[in-house]
CSV table of C-alpha atoms in Angstrom, one decimal:
chain,number,residue,atom,x,y,z
A,981,MET,CA,43.8,18.1,151.1
A,982,SER,CA,43.9,14.3,150.9
A,983,TRP,CA,47.0,12.3,151.7
A,984,SER,CA,47.3,8.6,150.8
A,985,ALA,CA,49.3,7.6,153.9
A,986,GLY,CA,49.5,8.4,157.6
A,987,PRO,CA,50.6,11.9,158.9
A,988,PHE,CA,54.0,12.2,157.3
A,989,TRP,CA,56.3,14.7,155.4
A,990,VAL,CA,54.0,16.7,153.1
A,991,ALA,CA,50.9,16.2,155.2
A,992,ASN,CA,52.7,17.4,158.3
A,993,SER,CA,54.0,20.4,156.4
A,994,PHE,CA,50.7,21.6,155.1
A,995,ALA,CA,48.9,21.1,158.5
A,996,GLY,CA,51.7,22.3,160.8
A,997,ASN,CA,51.8,18.8,162.3
A,998,PRO,CA,54.9,18.1,164.5
A,999,THR,CA,57.4,15.6,163.1
A,1000,GLU,CA,58.4,13.7,166.2
A,1001,VAL,CA,61.5,12.0,164.8
A,1002,SER,CA,62.6,10.6,168.2
A,1003,TYR,CA,59.7,8.2,168.6
A,1004,VAL,CA,57.6,8.3,165.4
A,1005,PRO,CA,59.4,6.0,162.9
A,1006,ASN,CA,59.5,6.6,159.2
A,1007,ILE,CA,58.2,3.4,157.6
A,1008,MET,CA,61.4,3.3,155.5
A,1009,VAL,CA,63.4,2.9,158.8
A,1010,THR,CA,61.4,0.5,161.0
A,1011,THR,CA,57.9,-0.4,162.2
A,1012,GLU,CA,59.1,-0.6,165.8
A,1013,SER,CA,57.4,1.7,168.3
A,1014,GLU,CA,60.6,2.0,170.3
A,1015,MET,CA,63.7,2.7,168.2
A,1016,ASN,CA,67.3,2.1,169.3
A,1017,PHE,CA,70.0,4.8,168.8
A,1018,LEU,CA,70.9,3.7,165.3
A,1019,GLN,CA,67.3,3.7,164.2
A,1020,ARG,CA,66.7,7.1,165.7
A,1021,LEU,CA,69.8,8.4,163.9
A,1022,ILE,CA,68.6,7.0,160.6
A,1023,ASN,CA,65.1,8.3,161.2
A,1024,PHE,CA,66.5,11.8,161.9
A,1025,LEU,CA,68.5,11.8,158.7
A,1026,ILE,CA,65.8,10.5,156.5
A,1027,ASN,CA,63.2,13.0,157.8
A,1028,GLY,CA,65.8,15.7,157.4
A,1029,ALA,CA,66.4,14.6,153.8
A,1030,PHE,CA,62.6,14.6,153.1
A,1031,SER,CA,62.4,18.2,154.6
A,1032,ILE,CA,65.1,19.3,152.2
A,1033,ILE,CA,63.4,17.7,149.2
A,1034,GLU,CA,60.1,19.3,150.2
A,1035,SER,CA,61.7,22.7,150.5
A,1036,ILE,CA,63.3,22.3,147.0
A,1037,SER,CA,60.0,21.0,145.6
A,1038,CYS,CA,58.0,23.9,147.0
A,1039,TYR,CA,60.5,26.4,145.7
A,1040,HIS,CA,60.3,24.8,142.2
A,1041,TYR,CA,56.5,24.6,142.1
A,1042,GLY,CA,56.2,28.1,143.6
A,1043,ASN,CA,58.3,29.6,140.8
A,1044,PHE,CA,56.3,27.6,138.2
A,1045,TYR,CA,53.0,28.8,139.8
A,1046,ASP,CA,54.1,32.5,139.9
A,1047,GLU,CA,55.2,32.4,136.3
A,1048,TYR,CA,51.8,30.9,135.4
A,1049,VAL,CA,50.0,33.7,137.3
A,1050,GLN,CA,52.0,36.4,135.6
A,1051,GLU,CA,51.6,34.9,132.2
A,1052,PHE,CA,47.8,34.9,132.4
A,1053,ASN,CA,47.7,38.1,134.5
A,1054,LEU,CA,45.8,36.5,137.4
A,1055,LYS,CA,46.3,39.3,139.8
A,1056,ASP,CA,43.7,38.2,142.3
A,1057,MET,CA,45.3,34.8,142.8
A,1058,PRO,CA,47.1,34.2,146.1
A,1059,SER,CA,50.8,33.2,146.0
A,1060,PHE,CA,51.8,29.6,146.1
A,1061,ASP,CA,53.3,30.1,149.6
A,1062,ASP,CA,50.1,31.7,150.9
A,1063,MET,CA,48.0,28.8,149.5
A,1064,ARG,CA,50.1,26.1,151.1
A,1065,LYS,CA,49.8,27.9,154.4
A,1066,ASN,CA,46.0,28.1,154.1
A,1067,VAL,CA,45.1,24.4,154.2
A,1068,SER,CA,42.1,23.9,156.5
A,1069,LEU,CA,42.2,20.1,156.8
A,1070,VAL,CA,44.4,17.2,155.7
A,1071,PHE,CA,42.6,13.8,155.4
A,1072,CYS,CA,45.1,11.0,156.1
A,1073,ASN,CA,44.7,7.4,155.1
A,1074,SER,CA,45.5,6.0,158.6
A,1075,HIS,CA,44.0,5.2,162.0
A,1076,PHE,CA,45.6,5.5,165.4
A,1077,SER,CA,44.9,1.8,166.1
A,1078,GLU,CA,47.4,0.9,163.3
A,1079,GLY,CA,50.2,2.8,165.1
A,1080,PRO,CA,52.6,4.4,165.6
A,1081,ILE,CA,51.1,6.5,168.4
A,1082,ARG,CA,51.8,10.1,167.7
A,1083,PRO,CA,50.3,13.6,168.4
A,1084,ASN,CA,48.2,15.1,165.6
A,1085,VAL,CA,46.9,18.7,165.4
A,1086,PRO,CA,43.1,19.2,164.9
A,1087,ALA,CA,43.6,19.8,161.2
A,1088,ILE,CA,44.8,16.2,160.7
A,1089,VAL,CA,41.7,14.0,160.3
A,1090,GLU,CA,42.4,10.2,160.0
A,1091,ILE,CA,40.1,8.4,157.6
A,1092,GLY,CA,41.9,5.0,157.2
A,1093,GLY,CA,39.7,2.5,155.4
A,1094,ILE,CA,37.6,5.0,153.6
A,1095,GLN,CA,37.6,2.9,150.5
A,1096,ILE,CA,35.9,0.0,152.4
A,1097,LYS,CA,32.1,-0.1,151.9
A,1098,ASP,CA,29.8,-0.4,154.8
A,1099,LYS,CA,28.0,-3.1,152.9
A,1100,PRO,CA,29.7,-5.1,150.1
A,1101,ASP,CA,28.3,-4.8,146.6
A,1102,PRO,CA,26.9,-8.0,145.1
A,1103,LEU,CA,29.5,-10.0,143.2
A,1104,GLU,CA,29.2,-10.8,139.5
A,1105,PRO,CA,27.6,-14.3,139.1
A,1106,LYS,CA,30.9,-16.1,138.1
A,1107,LEU,CA,32.8,-14.8,141.1
A,1108,LYS,CA,29.9,-15.3,143.5
A,1109,GLU,CA,29.4,-18.9,142.4
A,1110,PHE,CA,33.1,-19.7,142.7
A,1111,LEU,CA,33.3,-18.3,146.3
A,1112,ASP,CA,30.0,-19.7,147.4
A,1113,ASN,CA,31.2,-23.2,146.3
A,1114,SER,CA,34.2,-22.7,148.5
A,1115,SER,CA,32.3,-23.3,151.8
A,1116,LYS,CA,34.0,-26.7,152.6
A,1117,HIS,CA,37.6,-25.7,152.6
A,1118,GLY,CA,37.5,-21.9,152.1
A,1119,ALA,CA,38.9,-19.6,149.4
A,1120,ILE,CA,42.2,-17.7,148.9
A,1121,LEU,CA,42.7,-14.4,147.1
A,1122,PHE,CA,45.9,-13.8,145.3
A,1123,SER,CA,46.6,-10.3,143.9
A,1124,MET,CA,49.7,-8.2,143.5
A,1125,GLY,CA,47.7,-4.9,143.2
A,1126,SER,CA,47.4,-2.6,140.2
A,1127,ASN,CA,51.1,-1.7,139.7
A,1128,VAL,CA,52.5,-5.3,139.4
A,1129,LYS,CA,51.2,-7.4,136.5
A,1130,VAL,CA,51.6,-11.0,137.7
A,1131,SER,CA,51.3,-12.2,134.1
A,1132,THR,CA,54.6,-10.4,133.3
A,1133,LEU,CA,56.6,-11.9,136.1
A,1134,ASP,CA,59.5,-14.3,135.7
A,1135,PRO,CA,58.0,-17.6,134.4
A,1136,LYS,CA,59.7,-19.4,137.3
A,1137,ILE,CA,57.8,-17.4,139.8
A,1138,ILE,CA,54.5,-18.0,138.1
A,1139,LYS,CA,55.3,-21.7,137.9
A,1140,THR,CA,56.0,-21.8,141.7
A,1141,LEU,CA,52.8,-20.0,142.5
A,1142,TYR,CA,50.7,-22.2,140.2
A,1143,ASN,CA,52.2,-25.5,141.3
A,1144,VAL,CA,51.5,-24.6,145.0
A,1145,PHE,CA,48.0,-23.1,144.5
A,1146,SER,CA,46.8,-25.9,142.2
A,1147,LYS,CA,47.6,-28.6,144.8
A,1148,LEU,CA,45.5,-26.9,147.6
A,1149,LYS,CA,42.1,-28.0,148.8
A,1150,GLN,CA,41.0,-24.4,148.9
A,1151,ASN,CA,39.7,-22.5,145.8
A,1152,VAL,CA,42.1,-19.7,144.6
A,1153,LEU,CA,40.9,-16.5,143.0
A,1154,TRP,CA,43.9,-15.3,141.0
A,1155,LYS,CA,44.1,-11.7,139.6
A,1156,TRP,CA,45.5,-12.3,136.1
A,1157,GLU,CA,45.7,-9.3,133.8
A,1158,ASP,CA,45.6,-11.1,130.4
A,1159,PRO,CA,42.0,-12.3,129.7
A,1160,ASN,CA,43.2,-14.7,127.0
A,1161,PRO,CA,42.9,-18.3,128.5
A,1162,ALA,CA,45.9,-19.3,126.4
A,1163,SER,CA,48.1,-17.1,128.7
A,1164,PHE,CA,47.0,-18.8,131.9
A,1165,PRO,CA,49.7,-20.9,133.5
A,1166,GLY,CA,47.3,-23.9,133.8
A,1167,ASN,CA,43.7,-24.9,134.1
A,1168,SER,CA,43.4,-26.3,137.6
A,1169,LYS,CA,39.8,-26.7,138.7
A,1170,ASN,CA,40.4,-24.9,142.0
A,1171,ILE,CA,41.8,-21.8,140.4
A,1172,LEU,CA,39.8,-19.0,138.8
A,1173,PHE,CA,41.8,-16.4,136.8
A,1174,SER,CA,40.1,-12.9,136.6
A,1175,LYS,CA,41.4,-9.7,135.0
A,1176,TRP,CA,39.5,-7.5,137.5
A,1177,ILE,CA,38.6,-8.4,141.1
A,1178,PRO,CA,36.5,-6.1,143.4
A,1179,GLN,CA,39.0,-6.8,146.2
A,1180,ASP,CA,37.0,-5.2,149.1
A,1181,ASP,CA,33.8,-7.1,148.1
A,1182,VAL,CA,35.7,-10.4,147.7
A,1183,LEU,CA,37.6,-10.1,151.0
A,1184,ALA,CA,34.2,-9.5,152.7
A,1185,HIS,CA,32.9,-12.9,151.5
A,1186,LYS,CA,32.3,-15.4,154.4
A,1187,ASN,CA,34.4,-18.2,152.8
A,1188,MET,CA,37.6,-16.1,152.4
A,1189,LYS,CA,40.4,-17.6,154.5
A,1190,LEU,CA,43.7,-16.1,153.2
A,1191,PHE,CA,45.0,-13.2,151.2
A,1192,VAL,CA,48.3,-13.5,149.3
A,1193,THR,CA,49.2,-9.9,148.7
A,1194,HIS,CA,51.9,-7.5,147.6
A,1195,GLY,CA,51.3,-5.6,150.8
A,1196,GLY,CA,50.1,-2.2,149.5
A,1197,LYS,CA,48.5,0.1,152.1
A,1198,GLY,CA,45.0,-0.3,150.7
A,1199,SER,CA,45.2,-4.1,150.4
A,1200,VAL,CA,46.5,-4.5,153.9
A,1201,VAL,CA,43.8,-2.3,155.4
A,1202,GLU,CA,41.0,-4.1,153.5
A,1203,SER,CA,42.3,-7.5,154.7
A,1204,GLN,CA,42.7,-6.3,158.3
A,1205,TYR,CA,39.2,-4.7,158.2
A,1206,HIS,CA,37.6,-8.0,157.1
A,1207,GLY,CA,39.7,-10.1,159.5
A,1208,ILE,CA,41.6,-12.0,156.8
A,1209,PRO,CA,45.2,-13.2,157.5
A,1210,MET,CA,47.9,-12.5,154.9
A,1211,ILE,CA,51.0,-13.8,153.2
A,1212,GLY,CA,53.0,-10.9,152.0
A,1213,LEU,CA,55.1,-10.8,148.8
A,1214,PRO,CA,56.3,-7.2,148.9
A,1215,VAL,CA,57.8,-5.6,145.9
A,1216,PHE,CA,58.8,-1.9,146.6
A,1217,GLY,CA,57.9,1.3,148.4
A,1218,ASP,CA,56.1,1.0,151.7
A,1219,GLN,CA,55.2,-2.7,151.0
A,1220,PRO,CA,58.1,-4.3,152.8
A,1221,GLY,CA,57.4,-2.2,155.9
A,1222,ASN,CA,53.7,-2.9,155.8
A,1223,ILE,CA,54.3,-6.6,155.7
A,1224,ASP,CA,57.0,-6.5,158.4
A,1225,LYS,CA,54.4,-5.0,160.7
A,1226,ILE,CA,51.9,-7.7,159.7
A,1227,VAL,CA,54.4,-10.4,160.6
A,1228,LYS,CA,55.3,-8.7,163.9
A,1229,VAL,CA,51.7,-8.4,165.2
A,1230,GLY,CA,50.9,-12.0,164.1
A,1231,TYR,CA,48.5,-11.3,161.1
A,1232,GLY,CA,50.5,-13.4,158.6
A,1233,LEU,CA,53.9,-14.2,157.1
A,1234,LYS,CA,56.4,-12.7,154.6
A,1235,LEU,CA,58.2,-14.3,151.7
A,1236,ASP,CA,60.6,-13.0,149.0
A,1237,TYR,CA,58.6,-13.6,145.8
A,1238,LYS,CA,61.8,-13.6,143.7
A,1239,THR,CA,63.5,-16.4,145.6
A,1240,MET,CA,60.8,-18.4,147.3
A,1241,THR,CA,60.6,-22.1,146.6
A,1242,GLU,CA,57.5,-24.2,146.2
A,1243,GLN,CA,58.2,-25.8,149.6
A,1244,GLU,CA,58.5,-22.3,151.3
A,1245,LEU,CA,55.3,-21.0,149.8
A,1246,SER,CA,53.4,-24.3,150.5
A,1247,THR,CA,54.6,-24.3,154.1
A,1248,ALA,CA,53.6,-20.6,154.6
A,1249,VAL,CA,50.2,-21.1,153.1
A,1250,ASN,CA,49.5,-24.2,155.3
A,1251,GLU,CA,50.8,-22.5,158.4
A,1252,VAL,CA,48.5,-19.5,158.1
A,1253,LEU,CA,45.5,-21.6,157.1
A,1254,ASN,CA,45.9,-24.2,159.8
A,1255,ASN,CA,47.2,-22.1,162.7
A,1256,PRO,CA,44.1,-20.3,164.1
A,1257,SER,CA,46.2,-17.6,165.8
A,1258,TYR,CA,46.7,-15.6,162.6
A,1259,ALA,CA,43.0,-15.3,161.9
A,1260,ALA,CA,42.2,-14.7,165.6
A,1261,ASN,CA,44.8,-11.9,165.8
A,1262,VAL,CA,43.7,-10.0,162.8
A,1263,LYS,CA,40.0,-10.4,163.7
A,1264,LYS,CA,40.7,-8.9,167.1
A,1265,PHE,CA,42.4,-5.9,165.4
A,1266,ALA,CA,39.4,-5.6,163.0
A,1267,ASP,CA,37.1,-5.1,166.0
A,1268,THR,CA,39.4,-2.3,167.3
A,1269,TYR,CA,39.7,-0.7,163.8
A,1270,LYS,CA,36.0,-0.6,163.3
A,1271,ASP,CA,35.2,0.9,166.7
A,1272,ARG,CA,34.8,4.6,165.9
A,1273,PRO,CA,32.3,7.3,166.7
A,1274,LEU,CA,32.0,8.0,163.0
A,1275,SER,CA,32.9,5.9,160.0
A,1276,ALA,CA,35.7,7.1,157.7
A,1277,ARG,CA,33.2,8.4,155.2
A,1278,GLU,CA,31.0,10.0,157.8
A,1279,SER,CA,34.2,11.7,159.2
A,1280,VAL,CA,35.0,13.2,155.7
A,1281,VAL,CA,31.4,14.6,155.4
A,1282,PHE,CA,31.3,16.0,158.9
A,1283,TRP,CA,34.7,17.8,158.8
A,1284,THR,CA,34.2,19.1,155.3
A,1285,GLU,CA,30.9,20.6,156.3
A,1286,TYR,CA,32.5,21.9,159.5
A,1287,VAL,CA,35.1,23.8,157.6
A,1288,ILE,CA,32.4,25.2,155.3
A,1289,ARG,CA,30.2,26.2,158.2
A,1290,HIS,CA,33.2,28.0,159.9
A,1291,HIS,CA,34.4,29.7,156.7
A,1292,GLY,CA,37.7,27.8,156.4
A,1293,ALA,CA,38.0,27.1,160.2
A,1294,PRO,CA,41.2,29.1,160.7
A,1295,HIS,CA,41.0,28.2,164.4
A,1296,LEU,CA,42.0,24.6,163.5
A,1297,GLN,CA,45.3,25.8,162.0
A,1298,SER,CA,48.6,25.1,163.9
A,1299,PRO,CA,51.0,28.1,164.3
A,1300,LEU,CA,53.7,25.8,163.1
A,1301,VAL,CA,52.5,26.4,159.5
A,1302,HIS,CA,53.8,29.9,159.7
A,1303,MET,CA,57.2,29.2,161.3
A,1304,ASN,CA,60.5,28.5,159.7
A,1305,VAL,CA,62.9,25.7,160.7
A,1306,ILE,CA,64.9,28.0,163.1
A,1307,GLN,CA,61.7,29.0,164.9
A,1308,GLN,CA,60.2,25.5,164.9
A,1309,TYR,CA,63.1,24.0,166.7
A,1310,SER,CA,63.8,27.1,168.9
A,1311,ILE,CA,67.3,27.4,167.4
A,1312,ASP,CA,67.1,31.2,167.9
A,1313,VAL,CA,66.0,30.8,171.5
A,1314,LEU,CA,68.8,28.3,172.3
A,1315,ALA,CA,71.3,30.6,170.6
A,1316,VAL,CA,70.2,33.5,172.9
A,1317,ILE,CA,70.2,31.3,176.0
A,1318,PHE,CA,73.7,29.9,175.2
A,1319,GLY,CA,74.9,33.4,174.4
A,1320,ALA,CA,73.5,34.8,177.6
A,1321,LEU,CA,75.1,31.9,179.6
A,1322,TYR,CA,78.5,32.6,177.9
A,1323,ILE,CA,78.2,36.3,178.8
A,1324,VAL,CA,77.3,35.4,182.4
A,1325,TYR,CA,80.3,33.1,182.5
A,1326,ARG,CA,82.7,35.8,181.2
A,1327,ILE,CA,81.3,38.4,183.7
A,1328,SER,CA,81.5,35.9,186.6
A,1329,LYS,CA,85.1,35.0,185.7
A,1330,LEU,CA,86.1,38.7,185.6
A,1331,CYS,CA,84.4,39.3,189.0
A,1332,ILE,CA,86.1,36.3,190.5
A,1333,CYS,CA,89.5,37.4,189.2
A,1334,PHE,CA,88.9,41.0,190.4
A,1335,VAL,CA,88.1,39.7,194.0
A,1336,TRP,CA,91.1,37.3,193.8
A,1337,ARG,CA,93.5,40.2,193.0
A,1338,LYS,CA,92.0,42.4,195.8
A,1339,VAL,CA,92.3,39.6,198.4
A,1340,PHE,CA,95.5,37.9,197.4
A,1341,GLY,CA,97.2,40.5,195.3
A,1342,LYS,CA,97.7,38.0,192.5
A,1343,LYS,CA,96.4,37.7,189.0
A,1344,CYS,CA,94.1,34.9,187.9
A,1345,LYS,CA,95.7,32.4,185.6
A,1346,SER,CA,93.9,30.2,183.2
A,1347,LYS,CA,94.5,26.5,183.3
A,1348,ALA,CA,96.3,26.7,179.9
A,1349,LYS,CA,98.6,29.5,181.1
A,1350,ALA,CA,99.2,27.6,184.4
A,1351,LYS,CA,100.3,24.5,182.5
A,1352,LYS,CA,102.5,26.5,180.2
A,1353,SER,CA,104.3,28.2,183.1
A,1354,LYS,CA,104.9,24.8,184.8
A,1355,LYS,CA,106.5,23.4,181.7
A,1356,GLU,CA,108.8,26.4,181.4
C-alpha cells in the first residue's frame, strides 16, 4: 500500500501502527512537537473523529465489496476485512528528519522524496536558456501546484503578483496554465510564463534562489531537498500546516494570497533573497534529509522484494491490526482491574466493620449516615 503523507489515520490502521495522540500532532492541529493541554485535547478529538470516519468508510466499502463478490460469484476471494488485515507494507511519503518524531512498526516504510530524481533530467531549450541566463541575480520559481490555476485567480491577486515580480532583478519562471500570450498579465522581460514546468528539475538548477509556492507536500519536499528557501501562499488542506512549519524552522515566510499587498509581497521576497539565513537553514536540512542508507527509490525496491522473498512477510505485521478499540486501549483490562479493586474495597470494608463490631460492639456507620444522624 502507498500513502501520500506521513504515518496517519488510514496508514496506521492498515499497518497496525500506534496512533500516539498525546505527542504526535495531527497536522490540522499544530506542527509543534510539544502540545499544550488544549492542543492535545483537540488532537485527541480530531483523531477520534477520523477513527469513526474510517470505521464507517470500511463498513460501507466492505458491504459494497461483499455485494460485488456475491454478484459475480467470486467464492475464492477473501473478505474485505481479511484483505485490509493482510497488508504487508505501507509506503509513506515522509521521513523522520521532517518530524514529528514518532514510533513506527516495521511494516511502515518511509519513502519521502521518492519523486525526486537522483539526477535531474535535461531541461527543454527554452527553460534551460532562461535559467542559465539568470546567473547574475538568480531565478525565482512561482507555482501554485496542479489544483490551483493561477490564471483563474482574482485579477487583483494576479496584478499584485505581476507588479512585484516584474520589478525584481531576478528572472521569474511563472507557471501559467493558459498558453495563449494574450492571457498573460504582462510581458516583462524577466518573466517567463510556462504551462508546464518540470518542478523537480527546475528547482535543481544552480541559479534557483527562491520558490514561491502553495505549500503542497510534494512541492515543499522538493524545495527542501534542493535547498531552496520558500515563500508560502497556502490555499487549503495540509498546505497551511506545511508552511507554518517552514516558517517555524526558518526556511521561508508565509503570506495570505487573498489579502497580501504589493508591499507585503515585495518585502517578503527581498527578505528571503537577501537574508542568507533562510538558504543556510534549508540547505542544512537538505544534507540531513539526503543522508540515508538507501534512497527512497532503493527502499521501495528492497522492501518490495523482501516481502516477495518472504511470501508476504507476515512477521512484519503488528498484532494491533487484529485488535478492536477496546483491546487496543486495554479498556477491558482496566475494567477488570477497577472491578477487582472495587470488590477488594467492599470486602475490606466488611472485614473492618466486622472487626469493629467485635471489638467495640458498635456498628460501622458510613459518612453519609453519620452526617444524617448529626443533623437529626
